[in-house]
Short mmCIF file of C-alpha atoms in Angstrom, two decimals:
data_model
loop_
_atom_site.label_atom_id
_atom_site.label_comp_id
_atom_site.label_asym_id
_atom_site.label_seq_id
_atom_site.Cartn_x
_atom_site.Cartn_y
_atom_site.Cartn_z
CA ASP A 1 120.28 -208.50 3.27
CA THR A 2 118.28 -211.21 2.44
CA ALA A 3 119.32 -212.98 -0.98
CA VAL A 4 116.17 -215.01 -1.52
CA SER A 5 112.92 -214.15 0.55
CA GLN A 6 109.59 -215.64 0.81
CA THR A 7 106.33 -214.28 2.18
CA PRO A 8 104.38 -215.18 4.13
CA LYS A 9 106.73 -217.43 6.24
CA TYR A 10 103.38 -219.24 7.91
CA LEU A 11 100.35 -219.73 6.12
CA VAL A 12 97.22 -221.69 7.78
CA THR A 13 94.26 -222.04 5.80
CA GLN A 14 91.26 -224.23 5.24
CA MET A 15 90.73 -226.53 2.53
CA GLY A 16 89.12 -225.40 -0.78
CA ASN A 17 90.77 -221.83 -0.21
CA ASP A 18 93.02 -220.13 -2.92
CA LYS A 19 96.24 -218.65 -1.46
CA SER A 20 99.64 -217.21 -3.06
CA ILE A 21 103.20 -217.46 -1.81
CA LYS A 22 105.47 -214.67 -3.16
CA CYS A 23 109.34 -215.20 -3.57
CA GLU A 24 111.91 -212.56 -4.52
CA GLN A 25 115.51 -212.42 -5.13
CA ASN A 26 117.94 -209.90 -5.20
CA LEU A 27 121.08 -211.82 -6.59
CA GLY A 28 120.43 -210.97 -10.18
CA HIS A 29 120.08 -214.60 -10.96
CA ASP A 30 118.11 -215.42 -14.18
CA THR A 31 116.76 -219.03 -12.86
CA MET A 32 114.07 -219.30 -9.99
CA TYR A 33 112.49 -222.59 -8.76
CA TRP A 34 109.84 -223.94 -6.42
CA TYR A 35 110.25 -227.03 -4.13
CA LYS A 36 108.02 -228.81 -1.60
CA GLN A 37 109.38 -230.37 1.08
CA ASP A 38 106.82 -232.87 2.38
CA SER A 39 106.17 -234.78 5.73
CA LYS A 40 108.72 -237.59 4.58
CA LYS A 41 111.03 -234.45 4.47
CA PHE A 42 112.09 -235.03 0.59
CA LEU A 43 112.83 -231.90 -1.15
CA LYS A 44 111.14 -232.02 -4.64
CA ILE A 45 111.28 -229.72 -7.28
CA MET A 46 107.86 -228.39 -8.68
CA PHE A 47 108.95 -225.63 -11.38
CA SER A 48 111.75 -223.94 -12.59
CA TYR A 49 111.92 -220.59 -14.59
CA ASN A 50 114.41 -219.17 -16.56
CA ASN A 51 113.94 -215.25 -17.62
CA LYS A 52 110.48 -215.75 -16.94
CA GLU A 53 109.82 -218.86 -19.21
CA LEU A 54 108.69 -222.26 -17.48
CA ILE A 55 111.47 -225.00 -17.93
CA ILE A 56 110.43 -227.63 -15.57
CA ASN A 57 106.99 -228.70 -14.60
CA GLU A 58 107.27 -231.78 -12.61
CA THR A 59 104.05 -232.96 -12.95
CA VAL A 60 102.22 -230.94 -10.50
CA PRO A 61 98.54 -230.63 -10.05
CA ASN A 62 97.58 -227.49 -12.34
CA ARG A 63 95.73 -226.35 -9.23
CA PHE A 64 99.23 -224.85 -8.67
CA SER A 65 100.06 -221.93 -10.85
CA PRO A 66 103.25 -220.10 -11.11
CA LYS A 67 103.67 -216.73 -12.19
CA SER A 68 107.08 -214.85 -13.03
CA PRO A 69 106.11 -211.28 -13.55
CA ASP A 70 110.05 -210.66 -13.66
CA LYS A 71 113.35 -212.23 -13.36
CA ALA A 72 113.45 -211.27 -9.43
CA HIS A 73 110.14 -212.77 -8.64
CA LEU A 74 108.52 -216.05 -8.88
CA ASN A 75 105.22 -216.41 -7.26
CA LEU A 76 103.13 -219.69 -6.46
CA HIS A 77 99.48 -219.48 -6.48
CA ILE A 78 97.70 -222.59 -5.13
CA ASN A 79 93.71 -223.16 -5.89
CA SER A 80 91.31 -225.29 -3.97
CA LEU A 81 93.74 -226.13 -1.30
CA GLU A 82 93.70 -229.58 -0.17
CA LEU A 83 95.07 -231.40 3.04
CA GLY A 84 97.91 -232.99 0.94
CA ASP A 85 99.17 -229.50 0.17
CA SER A 86 100.30 -229.01 3.58
CA ALA A 87 104.27 -228.86 3.44
CA VAL A 88 107.23 -226.39 3.36
CA TYR A 89 107.58 -224.74 0.22
CA PHE A 90 111.06 -223.32 -0.65
CA CYS A 91 111.78 -220.72 -3.26
CA ALA A 92 115.48 -221.27 -5.21
CA SER A 93 117.38 -219.26 -7.32
CA SER A 94 120.44 -219.74 -9.71
CA GLN A 95 122.41 -218.08 -12.33
CA GLY A 96 121.66 -220.50 -15.35
CA LEU A 97 120.00 -223.77 -15.69
CA ALA A 98 122.86 -226.20 -15.69
CA GLY A 99 122.78 -228.73 -12.98
CA ASP A 100 125.96 -227.60 -11.54
CA ASN A 101 124.95 -224.07 -10.98
CA GLU A 102 124.57 -223.38 -6.87
CA GLN A 103 120.80 -222.96 -5.88
CA PHE A 104 120.14 -220.28 -3.19
CA PHE A 105 117.30 -221.32 -1.19
CA GLY A 106 114.47 -218.88 0.54
CA PRO A 107 113.84 -219.70 4.15
CA GLY A 108 110.77 -221.46 3.40
CA THR A 109 106.87 -221.25 3.92
CA ARG A 110 105.11 -223.54 6.04
CA LEU A 111 101.46 -224.04 4.49
CA THR A 112 99.13 -225.90 6.81
CA VAL A 113 95.68 -226.71 5.49
CA LEU A 114 93.13 -227.79 7.89
CA ASP B 1 111.20 -243.85 -6.66
CA GLN B 2 114.05 -242.46 -4.75
CA GLN B 3 117.09 -241.93 -7.05
CA VAL B 4 119.01 -240.33 -4.04
CA LYS B 5 119.17 -242.22 -1.05
CA GLN B 6 120.31 -241.22 2.66
CA ASN B 7 119.46 -244.24 4.53
CA SER B 8 120.62 -243.37 7.87
CA PRO B 9 118.12 -240.61 9.20
CA SER B 10 120.54 -239.53 12.05
CA LEU B 11 123.97 -239.44 13.02
CA SER B 12 125.38 -238.27 16.44
CA VAL B 13 129.13 -237.62 17.08
CA GLN B 14 131.50 -236.12 19.78
CA GLU B 15 132.71 -232.64 19.12
CA GLY B 16 136.23 -232.91 17.61
CA ARG B 17 135.67 -236.34 16.14
CA ILE B 18 134.95 -237.18 12.45
CA SER B 19 131.33 -237.02 11.06
CA ILE B 20 130.97 -239.36 8.02
CA LEU B 21 127.35 -238.92 6.29
CA ASN B 22 126.71 -241.38 3.31
CA CYS B 23 124.54 -240.92 0.33
CA ASP B 24 123.66 -243.63 -2.63
CA TYR B 25 122.42 -242.88 -5.93
CA THR B 26 120.57 -245.06 -8.69
CA ASN B 27 120.67 -242.89 -11.81
CA SER B 28 123.71 -243.45 -13.58
CA MET B 29 123.24 -240.05 -15.65
CA PHE B 30 124.02 -238.21 -12.70
CA ASP B 31 127.27 -236.39 -13.21
CA TYR B 32 127.28 -233.69 -10.29
CA PHE B 33 126.98 -233.78 -6.84
CA LEU B 34 126.28 -231.68 -3.95
CA TRP B 35 125.48 -231.40 -0.39
CA TYR B 36 123.47 -228.73 1.31
CA LYS B 37 123.12 -227.88 5.07
CA LYS B 38 119.83 -226.99 6.46
CA TYR B 39 119.35 -225.30 10.04
CA PRO B 40 115.63 -225.23 11.56
CA ALA B 41 113.35 -222.60 9.92
CA GLU B 42 116.22 -221.60 7.33
CA GLY B 43 116.30 -222.65 3.87
CA PRO B 44 119.15 -225.21 2.62
CA THR B 45 122.60 -223.80 1.98
CA PHE B 46 125.13 -225.04 -0.41
CA LEU B 47 128.14 -226.57 1.26
CA ILE B 48 130.24 -228.50 -1.08
CA SER B 49 130.07 -230.38 -4.47
CA ILE B 50 132.03 -232.72 -6.62
CA SER B 51 131.51 -233.61 -10.43
CA SER B 52 132.09 -237.15 -11.72
CA ILE B 53 135.18 -236.48 -13.06
CA LYS B 54 136.74 -236.50 -9.69
CA ASP B 55 136.88 -238.57 -6.62
CA LYS B 56 137.56 -236.17 -4.04
CA ASN B 57 137.06 -232.76 -3.38
CA GLU B 58 137.96 -230.69 -0.06
CA ASP B 59 136.88 -227.34 1.23
CA GLY B 60 138.33 -226.68 4.73
CA ARG B 61 136.79 -229.21 7.39
CA PHE B 62 134.48 -230.63 4.65
CA THR B 63 135.77 -233.46 2.12
CA VAL B 64 133.31 -235.15 -0.32
CA PHE B 65 134.46 -238.55 -1.60
CA LEU B 66 132.64 -239.95 -4.80
CA ASN B 67 132.60 -243.72 -5.64
CA LYS B 68 131.12 -243.79 -9.39
CA SER B 69 131.46 -247.53 -9.71
CA ALA B 70 129.51 -247.98 -6.38
CA LYS B 71 127.16 -245.05 -7.16
CA HIS B 72 128.32 -243.71 -3.50
CA LEU B 73 129.49 -240.53 -2.09
CA SER B 74 130.14 -239.61 1.25
CA LEU B 75 130.71 -236.19 3.15
CA HIS B 76 133.33 -236.04 5.95
CA ILE B 77 133.65 -233.31 8.51
CA VAL B 78 136.66 -233.28 10.55
CA PRO B 79 137.11 -231.92 13.29
CA SER B 80 133.22 -231.86 13.95
CA GLN B 81 131.76 -228.71 15.58
CA PRO B 82 128.56 -228.12 17.57
CA GLY B 83 127.46 -225.58 15.00
CA ASP B 84 127.74 -228.28 12.49
CA SER B 85 124.42 -229.71 13.90
CA ALA B 86 121.98 -229.51 10.78
CA VAL B 87 120.23 -231.49 8.54
CA TYR B 88 122.47 -232.61 5.57
CA PHE B 89 120.83 -232.93 2.21
CA CYS B 90 122.77 -234.96 -0.43
CA ALA B 91 121.68 -233.77 -4.19
CA ALA B 92 122.52 -234.95 -7.54
CA SER B 93 122.12 -233.54 -11.17
CA ALA B 94 123.05 -234.43 -14.63
CA TYR B 95 125.02 -231.92 -16.66
CA GLY B 96 123.36 -229.94 -19.27
CA ALA B 97 120.55 -227.42 -19.73
CA ASN B 98 117.09 -227.66 -17.79
CA SER B 99 118.77 -229.96 -15.39
CA LYS B 100 117.11 -230.23 -11.79
CA LEU B 101 118.33 -231.44 -8.54
CA THR B 102 117.12 -234.50 -6.99
CA PHE B 103 117.57 -234.60 -3.37
CA GLY B 104 117.66 -237.09 -0.78
CA LYS B 105 115.45 -237.02 2.24
CA GLY B 106 118.22 -235.55 4.60
CA ILE B 107 120.50 -236.79 7.64
CA THR B 108 120.10 -235.08 10.99
CA LEU B 109 123.65 -234.71 12.36
CA SER B 110 124.19 -233.83 15.93
CA VAL B 111 127.45 -232.76 17.21
CA ARG B 112 127.87 -233.25 21.07
CA PRO B 113 129.84 -230.82 22.99
#
């Protein structure tokens, strides 16, 4: 009974390709997030959506385009992949936007760009 | 610019003893602090939190202490168990809408049987 799920779990691709990562939550939350954990292990927020509306965009290159078809889904599309995009990407969700709302994370997608 | 710092990358303790994980922050606007625990190949899971109006919050074996004047918080686990072995992330946010979590880089805790 997975609360926040991501597909795929692993993604290996060549530079210049376009790829997507999907995220779904079954918690009934109205807010979803994408985080990137780079080689230095920092978890950094990339985007947040509330009721399908973009709320946070943390100066992410416009090659990254999130899309929220409904409140339960937040997909991440990446164009023209670069070596530096290699990282683990985590999706998360919460009820509401406030900073004291617990965020529930998916298992992560490990992206490797060759 | 690291606003949340976990300066010790790892900690090893004996089962049954206390584990103390430290976290420092620089942004005085942070009002809420959380600890997340992460096992390999899994996402972080929420462990315990504390708001700035408190200096201590306890939940079973886990206690978080906050020293606002020092901009320092710590997570105490007592007694430590082998199942506590994981990466622990400290995170902070400011109250209000559109707030985001700022994470430290994590501390790897190993509890030896």
